[in-house]
Amino acid sequence: MPAPEFSVIGGKAVHEVLAGNEPQILDVVRAAYLTHGEGRTVNPPSYFLRFPDRPDSRIIALPASLGGGSAVDGIKWISSFPGNITNGLPRASAVLILNDHATGYPFACLESSIISATRTAASAALAAAELHRDRERPRSITFFGTGLIARYIHTYLQGTGWEFDEISIHDSSREYAESFARTLADRSSARITVRDSAEDALRASELVVFATTAGTPHVHDSSWFDHNPTVLHVSLRDLNPEILRGSFNVLDDIEHCLKADTSPHLLEQATGNRDFVDGTLYDVLRGTVTPPRDKPVIFSPFGLGVLDLAVGAHVYAEATRLGLDQPAPGFFHDLNRYA
């Protein structure tokens, strides 16, 4: 067999491949969800590396294997250090390693904070579209949290045909909220309002995005959801479990989402059952689950490693086709078993 080759694909190349191609990436993510739902993936539990001296920080390993026509294995290694924000750095940084499906040899290392944000945003935009497949799309949206993920979700909603008349923003930092508002003002003609009240922000919109760094629930009043919004609960730990009890709940993967003290996991612990889970995104994609109109609809995605692999493999293929990769000749040195 030929000697394995190895390449590095940096953030600039990743951005060049992904920017402006939101509909195409949505199709990549949809295909990955269908492959996962059909049982042609391996997606074991994520491993959390935590630090006694830095309890708010963690590094997570997401190994996975994606089957189908473009089979690939690999692992994402992503850190979350909230303290970075005060120093002007994004909270998360990441790399993605892709392994050859036949030999197991790693063949690429990709900067993956962009890939991770992209697959998260594409997942949220896909869910929003599918949950409104048979009804009118909301014209108002609220963002709780104003970091990189919120920006990417807005980009993916806008890039896949969503139009908003009203955008509301709420963040624990007024400064961050106003900065995000200025960013969106350059990209959208919608009326943008920074709201200091979490209740006002939630009641203001039919589509609500939670993309915060919250570790425990901070939204507790179920009456704030009386207008039956669609909620993209991307950060997973914002909502009091009782809010989920009275809602229609769609998860990306049941086993993965019901762990690590997510809001759905807290509800499972409180009730001792999973009766509140109404289906998965795969079920929605297949048309076997249809969201109601008379209660809040909450999408809670834990985030699957197979999505990183799908987007990463697409980036690798495009980057190498365009000559944007950086080969590392001789990366594997001693390949003679009997030398």
Tab-separated table of C-alpha atoms in Angstrom:
chain	number	residue	atom	x	y	z
A	1	MET	CA	0.000	0.000	0.000
A	2	PRO	CA	1.197	3.576	-0.567
A	3	ALA	CA	2.571	5.404	2.452
A	4	PRO	CA	-0.159	7.322	4.293
A	5	GLU	CA	-0.232	11.054	3.758
A	6	PHE	CA	-1.080	13.686	6.318
A	7	SER	CA	-2.277	17.278	5.882
A	8	VAL	CA	-3.054	20.257	8.087
A	9	ILE	CA	-5.957	22.521	7.197
A	10	GLY	CA	-5.944	25.814	9.068
A	11	GLY	CA	-8.791	28.072	10.057
A	12	LYS	CA	-8.434	30.402	7.073
A	13	ALA	CA	-8.842	27.509	4.635
A	14	VAL	CA	-11.751	26.079	6.646
A	15	HIS	CA	-13.484	29.461	6.543
A	16	GLU	CA	-12.883	29.822	2.811
A	17	VAL	CA	-14.527	26.467	2.132
A	18	LEU	CA	-17.540	27.038	4.389
A	19	ALA	CA	-18.336	30.752	4.078
A	20	GLY	CA	-21.379	31.473	1.954
A	21	ASN	CA	-22.245	27.807	1.422
A	22	GLU	CA	-24.925	27.475	4.078
A	23	PRO	CA	-27.491	25.529	1.974
A	24	GLN	CA	-24.843	23.003	0.931
A	25	ILE	CA	-23.657	22.479	4.512
A	26	LEU	CA	-27.257	22.099	5.682
A	27	ASP	CA	-27.548	19.213	3.216
A	28	VAL	CA	-24.328	17.681	4.591
A	29	VAL	CA	-25.701	17.851	8.130
A	30	ARG	CA	-29.109	16.505	7.067
A	31	ALA	CA	-27.418	13.530	5.423
A	32	ALA	CA	-25.380	12.888	8.579
A	33	TYR	CA	-28.511	12.901	10.748
A	34	LEU	CA	-30.203	10.444	8.386
A	35	THR	CA	-27.145	8.173	8.389
A	36	HIS	CA	-27.084	8.323	12.199
A	37	GLY	CA	-30.799	7.592	12.482
A	38	GLU	CA	-30.376	4.592	10.190
A	39	GLY	CA	-27.789	3.120	12.566
A	40	ARG	CA	-24.805	3.514	10.251
A	41	THR	CA	-22.682	5.497	12.677
A	42	VAL	CA	-20.761	4.956	15.897
A	43	ASN	CA	-21.099	7.872	18.288
A	44	PRO	CA	-19.935	6.932	21.797
A	45	PRO	CA	-20.357	9.226	24.795
A	46	SER	CA	-18.210	12.320	24.878
A	47	TYR	CA	-15.390	12.342	27.405
A	48	PHE	CA	-15.102	15.432	29.607
A	49	LEU	CA	-11.686	16.403	30.921
A	50	ARG	CA	-12.316	18.652	33.927
A	51	PHE	CA	-9.921	20.530	36.191
A	52	PRO	CA	-10.271	20.844	39.981
A	53	ASP	CA	-8.425	24.164	39.921
A	54	ARG	CA	-10.500	25.511	36.984
A	55	PRO	CA	-14.027	24.205	37.538
A	56	ASP	CA	-15.613	26.392	34.871
A	57	SER	CA	-13.324	25.030	32.156
A	58	ARG	CA	-13.222	21.716	30.333
A	59	ILE	CA	-11.879	19.933	27.268
A	60	ILE	CA	-14.148	17.431	25.538
A	61	ALA	CA	-13.252	14.491	23.305
A	62	LEU	CA	-15.898	13.451	20.762
A	63	PRO	CA	-14.878	10.252	18.941
A	64	ALA	CA	-17.120	9.054	16.138
A	65	SER	CA	-17.424	6.964	12.995
A	66	LEU	CA	-19.580	7.966	10.044
A	67	GLY	CA	-20.697	5.313	7.586
A	68	GLY	CA	-22.313	5.689	4.223
A	69	GLY	CA	-20.778	6.578	0.893
A	70	SER	CA	-17.981	8.730	2.338
A	71	ALA	CA	-17.074	6.727	5.420
A	72	VAL	CA	-14.622	8.351	7.818
A	73	ASP	CA	-13.614	8.000	11.452
A	74	GLY	CA	-12.141	10.600	13.776
A	75	ILE	CA	-12.266	12.678	16.907
A	76	LYS	CA	-12.899	16.297	17.849
A	77	TRP	CA	-10.912	17.724	20.778
A	78	ILE	CA	-12.635	20.934	21.865
A	79	SER	CA	-11.924	23.128	24.867
A	80	SER	CA	-14.310	25.484	26.619
A	81	PHE	CA	-12.594	28.124	28.748
A	82	PRO	CA	-15.152	30.864	29.545
A	83	GLY	CA	-12.426	33.058	31.018
A	84	ASN	CA	-11.083	33.588	27.508
A	85	ILE	CA	-13.946	35.986	26.836
A	86	THR	CA	-12.589	38.610	29.226
A	87	ASN	CA	-9.274	38.496	27.352
A	88	GLY	CA	-10.839	39.032	23.962
A	89	LEU	CA	-10.585	35.400	22.841
A	90	PRO	CA	-13.461	33.089	21.905
A	91	ARG	CA	-14.481	30.675	24.646
A	92	ALA	CA	-13.895	27.551	22.542
A	93	SER	CA	-10.955	26.239	20.533
A	94	ALA	CA	-10.766	22.897	18.751
A	95	VAL	CA	-9.050	20.529	16.369
A	96	LEU	CA	-10.528	17.661	14.381
A	97	ILE	CA	-8.566	14.548	13.422
A	98	LEU	CA	-9.825	12.515	10.466
A	99	ASN	CA	-8.864	8.828	10.223
A	100	ASP	CA	-8.936	6.646	7.133
A	101	HIS	CA	-11.839	4.218	7.360
A	102	ALA	CA	-9.829	1.290	5.952
A	103	THR	CA	-6.441	1.629	7.679
A	104	GLY	CA	-7.170	3.758	10.719
A	105	TYR	CA	-4.307	6.090	9.825
A	106	PRO	CA	-5.036	9.753	10.544
A	107	PHE	CA	-4.850	11.724	7.322
A	108	ALA	CA	-5.758	15.267	8.369
A	109	CYS	CA	-5.835	17.712	11.257
A	110	LEU	CA	-8.290	20.568	10.812
A	111	GLU	CA	-8.829	23.701	12.850
A	112	SER	CA	-12.246	22.937	14.180
A	113	SER	CA	-13.721	25.816	16.153
A	114	ILE	CA	-15.236	26.991	12.850
A	115	ILE	CA	-16.329	23.457	11.938
A	116	SER	CA	-17.860	22.986	15.386
A	117	ALA	CA	-19.732	26.291	15.239
A	118	THR	CA	-20.848	25.512	11.698
A	119	ARG	CA	-22.251	22.073	12.450
A	120	THR	CA	-23.999	23.477	15.545
A	121	ALA	CA	-25.539	26.323	13.570
A	122	ALA	CA	-26.469	24.081	10.653
A	123	SER	CA	-28.112	21.629	13.065
A	124	ALA	CA	-30.136	24.443	14.650
A	125	ALA	CA	-31.152	25.892	11.268
A	126	LEU	CA	-32.112	22.440	9.987
A	127	ALA	CA	-34.244	21.800	13.068
A	128	ALA	CA	-35.932	25.201	12.780
A	129	ALA	CA	-36.782	24.555	9.137
A	130	GLU	CA	-38.068	21.034	9.715
A	131	LEU	CA	-40.104	21.997	12.781
A	132	HIS	CA	-41.842	24.644	10.632
A	133	ARG	CA	-42.139	22.513	7.518
A	134	ASP	CA	-45.923	22.601	7.604
A	135	ARG	CA	-46.500	26.005	9.125
A	136	GLU	CA	-45.509	29.612	8.663
A	137	ARG	CA	-41.998	30.516	9.684
A	138	PRO	CA	-41.604	32.995	12.543
A	139	ARG	CA	-40.701	36.571	11.644
A	140	SER	CA	-39.288	37.385	15.088
A	141	ILE	CA	-36.290	35.861	16.846
A	142	THR	CA	-34.606	36.285	20.220
A	143	PHE	CA	-31.000	35.407	20.997
A	144	PHE	CA	-30.023	34.530	24.561
A	145	GLY	CA	-26.227	34.683	24.505
A	146	THR	CA	-24.191	36.665	22.007
A	147	GLY	CA	-21.043	34.666	21.280
A	148	LEU	CA	-19.679	32.873	18.254
A	149	ILE	CA	-22.436	30.237	18.209
A	150	ALA	CA	-25.196	32.866	18.210
A	151	ARG	CA	-23.510	34.650	15.301
A	152	TYR	CA	-23.204	31.424	13.320
A	153	ILE	CA	-26.820	30.463	13.980
A	154	HIS	CA	-27.974	33.830	12.657
A	155	THR	CA	-25.735	33.345	9.616
A	156	TYR	CA	-27.187	29.899	8.930
A	157	LEU	CA	-30.776	30.977	9.386
A	158	GLN	CA	-30.268	33.957	7.102
A	159	GLY	CA	-28.225	31.925	4.615
A	160	THR	CA	-30.980	29.310	4.290
A	161	GLY	CA	-33.835	31.665	3.588
A	162	TRP	CA	-35.106	32.907	6.947
A	163	GLU	CA	-36.233	36.539	7.085
A	164	PHE	CA	-36.920	38.438	10.296
A	165	ASP	CA	-38.693	41.700	10.979
A	166	GLU	CA	-37.715	41.780	14.656
A	167	ILE	CA	-34.542	40.581	16.397
A	168	SER	CA	-34.286	40.732	20.191
A	169	ILE	CA	-31.046	40.228	22.082
A	170	HIS	CA	-30.479	39.384	25.735
A	171	ASP	CA	-27.161	38.749	27.450
A	172	SER	CA	-25.922	38.940	31.029
A	173	SER	CA	-23.475	41.548	29.713
A	174	ARG	CA	-25.077	44.645	28.220
A	175	GLU	CA	-21.777	45.391	26.482
A	176	TYR	CA	-21.754	42.020	24.711
A	177	ALA	CA	-25.406	42.403	23.745
A	178	GLU	CA	-24.826	45.819	22.194
A	179	SER	CA	-21.764	44.559	20.306
A	180	PHE	CA	-23.816	41.686	18.901
A	181	ALA	CA	-26.585	44.109	17.949
A	182	ARG	CA	-24.093	46.198	15.961
A	183	THR	CA	-22.842	43.057	14.220
A	184	LEU	CA	-26.341	42.016	13.198
A	185	ALA	CA	-27.246	45.551	12.121
A	186	ASP	CA	-24.579	45.271	9.416
A	187	ARG	CA	-26.130	42.034	8.164
A	188	SER	CA	-29.868	42.439	8.575
A	189	SER	CA	-32.603	44.959	7.854
A	190	ALA	CA	-34.629	43.766	10.853
A	191	ARG	CA	-35.374	46.029	13.790
A	192	ILE	CA	-32.924	45.024	16.521
A	193	THR	CA	-33.637	45.537	20.219
A	194	VAL	CA	-31.378	44.835	23.181
A	195	ARG	CA	-33.616	43.752	26.058
A	196	ASP	CA	-32.437	43.850	29.672
A	197	SER	CA	-35.363	41.717	30.833
A	198	ALA	CA	-35.124	38.008	30.100
A	199	GLU	CA	-38.904	37.758	30.278
A	200	ASP	CA	-39.401	40.554	27.758
A	201	ALA	CA	-36.822	38.995	25.448
A	202	LEU	CA	-38.475	35.588	25.536
A	203	ARG	CA	-42.025	36.874	25.131
A	204	ALA	CA	-40.954	39.098	22.216
A	205	SER	CA	-40.353	36.332	19.687
A	206	GLU	CA	-41.812	33.226	18.110
A	207	LEU	CA	-38.334	31.704	17.623
A	208	VAL	CA	-35.921	31.714	20.561
A	209	VAL	CA	-32.254	30.698	20.498
A	210	PHE	CA	-30.345	29.839	23.673
A	211	ALA	CA	-26.600	29.920	23.033
A	212	THR	CA	-25.169	30.776	26.445
A	213	THR	CA	-22.458	29.410	28.715
A	214	ALA	CA	-24.941	28.715	31.529
A	215	GLY	CA	-24.132	25.678	33.656
A	216	THR	CA	-27.465	25.576	35.500
A	217	PRO	CA	-31.027	26.664	34.631
A	218	HIS	CA	-31.697	30.397	34.831
A	219	VAL	CA	-35.118	30.549	33.147
A	220	HIS	CA	-37.753	29.217	35.527
A	221	ASP	CA	-41.182	30.667	34.709
A	222	SER	CA	-43.267	28.496	32.378
A	223	SER	CA	-45.706	31.353	31.764
A	224	TRP	CA	-43.053	33.128	29.688
A	225	PHE	CA	-43.712	30.431	27.064
A	226	ASP	CA	-47.478	30.929	26.890
A	227	HIS	CA	-47.190	32.144	23.272
A	228	ASN	CA	-45.857	28.670	22.301
A	229	PRO	CA	-42.557	29.622	20.693
A	230	THR	CA	-40.100	27.321	18.980
A	231	VAL	CA	-36.977	27.150	21.149
A	232	LEU	CA	-33.546	26.125	19.865
A	233	HIS	CA	-32.053	25.153	23.227
A	234	VAL	CA	-28.511	24.835	21.896
A	235	SER	CA	-26.739	25.474	25.211
A	236	LEU	CA	-28.912	22.801	26.887
A	237	ARG	CA	-28.806	23.997	30.504
A	238	ASP	CA	-30.807	27.230	30.444
A	239	LEU	CA	-34.329	25.970	31.127
A	240	ASN	CA	-35.879	24.761	34.335
A	241	PRO	CA	-36.889	21.127	33.765
A	242	GLU	CA	-40.515	21.967	34.536
A	243	ILE	CA	-40.608	24.106	31.392
A	244	LEU	CA	-39.719	21.026	29.355
A	245	ARG	CA	-42.391	19.004	31.123
A	246	GLY	CA	-45.077	21.210	29.571
A	247	SER	CA	-43.476	21.401	26.123
A	248	PHE	CA	-43.040	19.272	23.020
A	249	ASN	CA	-39.473	18.006	23.198
A	250	VAL	CA	-37.300	17.017	20.255
A	251	LEU	CA	-33.722	15.835	20.896
A	252	ASP	CA	-30.947	15.161	18.417
A	253	ASP	CA	-30.005	11.932	20.204
A	254	ILE	CA	-31.773	10.684	23.301
A	255	GLU	CA	-28.908	8.816	24.965
A	256	HIS	CA	-26.447	11.654	24.455
A	257	CYS	CA	-28.793	14.435	25.521
A	258	LEU	CA	-29.896	12.753	28.747
A	259	LYS	CA	-26.596	13.154	30.570
A	260	ALA	CA	-24.214	15.773	31.993
A	261	ASP	CA	-27.035	17.566	33.835
A	262	THR	CA	-28.625	19.064	30.758
A	263	SER	CA	-32.143	20.366	31.312
A	264	PRO	CA	-33.643	17.187	29.772
A	265	HIS	CA	-31.355	15.091	31.973
A	266	LEU	CA	-32.501	16.987	35.071
A	267	LEU	CA	-36.118	16.284	34.124
A	268	GLU	CA	-35.358	12.592	33.659
A	269	GLN	CA	-33.762	12.527	37.105
A	270	ALA	CA	-36.772	14.299	38.634
A	271	THR	CA	-39.402	12.065	37.015
A	272	GLY	CA	-37.536	8.782	36.742
A	273	ASN	CA	-38.653	8.341	33.129
A	274	ARG	CA	-38.284	9.666	29.591
A	275	ASP	CA	-41.963	10.100	28.802
A	276	PHE	CA	-41.428	13.807	28.109
A	277	VAL	CA	-39.299	13.031	25.017
A	278	ASP	CA	-41.562	13.292	21.969
A	279	GLY	CA	-39.018	12.337	19.327
A	280	THR	CA	-35.697	13.031	17.664
A	281	LEU	CA	-34.714	15.248	14.780
A	282	TYR	CA	-34.416	12.074	12.700
A	283	ASP	CA	-38.078	11.382	13.440
A	284	VAL	CA	-38.983	14.893	12.308
A	285	LEU	CA	-36.899	14.507	9.150
A	286	ARG	CA	-38.652	11.230	8.364
A	287	GLY	CA	-42.074	12.749	9.016
A	288	THR	CA	-42.990	10.310	11.787
A	289	VAL	CA	-43.189	13.110	14.379
A	290	THR	CA	-45.048	16.382	13.797
A	291	PRO	CA	-44.784	19.259	16.287
A	292	PRO	CA	-48.055	20.643	17.665
A	293	ARG	CA	-49.159	24.269	17.548
A	294	ASP	CA	-50.651	24.449	21.037
A	295	LYS	CA	-47.511	24.158	23.186
A	296	PRO	CA	-43.874	25.286	23.127
A	297	VAL	CA	-41.608	23.215	20.889
A	298	ILE	CA	-38.095	22.775	22.278
A	299	PHE	CA	-35.194	21.353	20.281
A	300	SER	CA	-32.341	20.217	22.540
A	301	PRO	CA	-29.238	19.129	20.588
A	302	PHE	CA	-26.340	17.678	22.567
A	303	GLY	CA	-24.169	17.842	19.453
A	304	LEU	CA	-22.955	14.692	17.743
A	305	GLY	CA	-19.393	13.894	16.759
A	306	VAL	CA	-20.657	12.444	13.480
A	307	LEU	CA	-21.732	15.953	12.457
A	308	ASP	CA	-18.177	17.209	12.963
A	309	LEU	CA	-16.913	14.320	10.847
A	310	ALA	CA	-19.402	15.040	8.078
A	311	VAL	CA	-18.576	18.733	7.888
A	312	GLY	CA	-14.856	18.073	8.412
A	313	ALA	CA	-14.725	15.498	5.618
A	314	HIS	CA	-16.467	17.961	3.307
A	315	VAL	CA	-13.961	20.669	4.224
A	316	TYR	CA	-11.042	18.289	3.665
A	317	ALA	CA	-12.283	17.275	0.223
A	318	GLU	CA	-12.850	20.865	-0.875
A	319	ALA	CA	-9.633	22.197	0.665
A	320	THR	CA	-7.502	19.563	-1.060
A	321	ARG	CA	-9.331	20.125	-4.354
A	322	LEU	CA	-8.616	23.854	-4.114
A	323	GLY	CA	-5.035	23.385	-2.928
A	324	LEU	CA	-5.713	24.996	0.446
A	325	ASP	CA	-4.328	22.146	2.556
A	326	GLN	CA	-0.790	22.046	3.953
A	327	PRO	CA	0.717	18.587	3.360
A	328	ALA	CA	3.186	17.231	5.904
A	329	PRO	CA	5.474	14.944	3.853
A	330	GLY	CA	7.065	12.194	5.874
A	331	PHE	CA	4.742	12.675	8.825
A	332	PHE	CA	4.642	8.889	9.190
A	333	HIS	CA	8.296	7.937	9.246
A	334	ASP	CA	8.927	4.330	10.266
A	335	LEU	CA	6.515	2.280	8.160
A	336	ASN	CA	8.618	-0.860	7.691
A	337	ARG	CA	7.424	-3.492	10.125
A	338	TYR	CA	10.634	-5.520	9.900
A	339	ALA	CA	13.243	-2.757	9.701
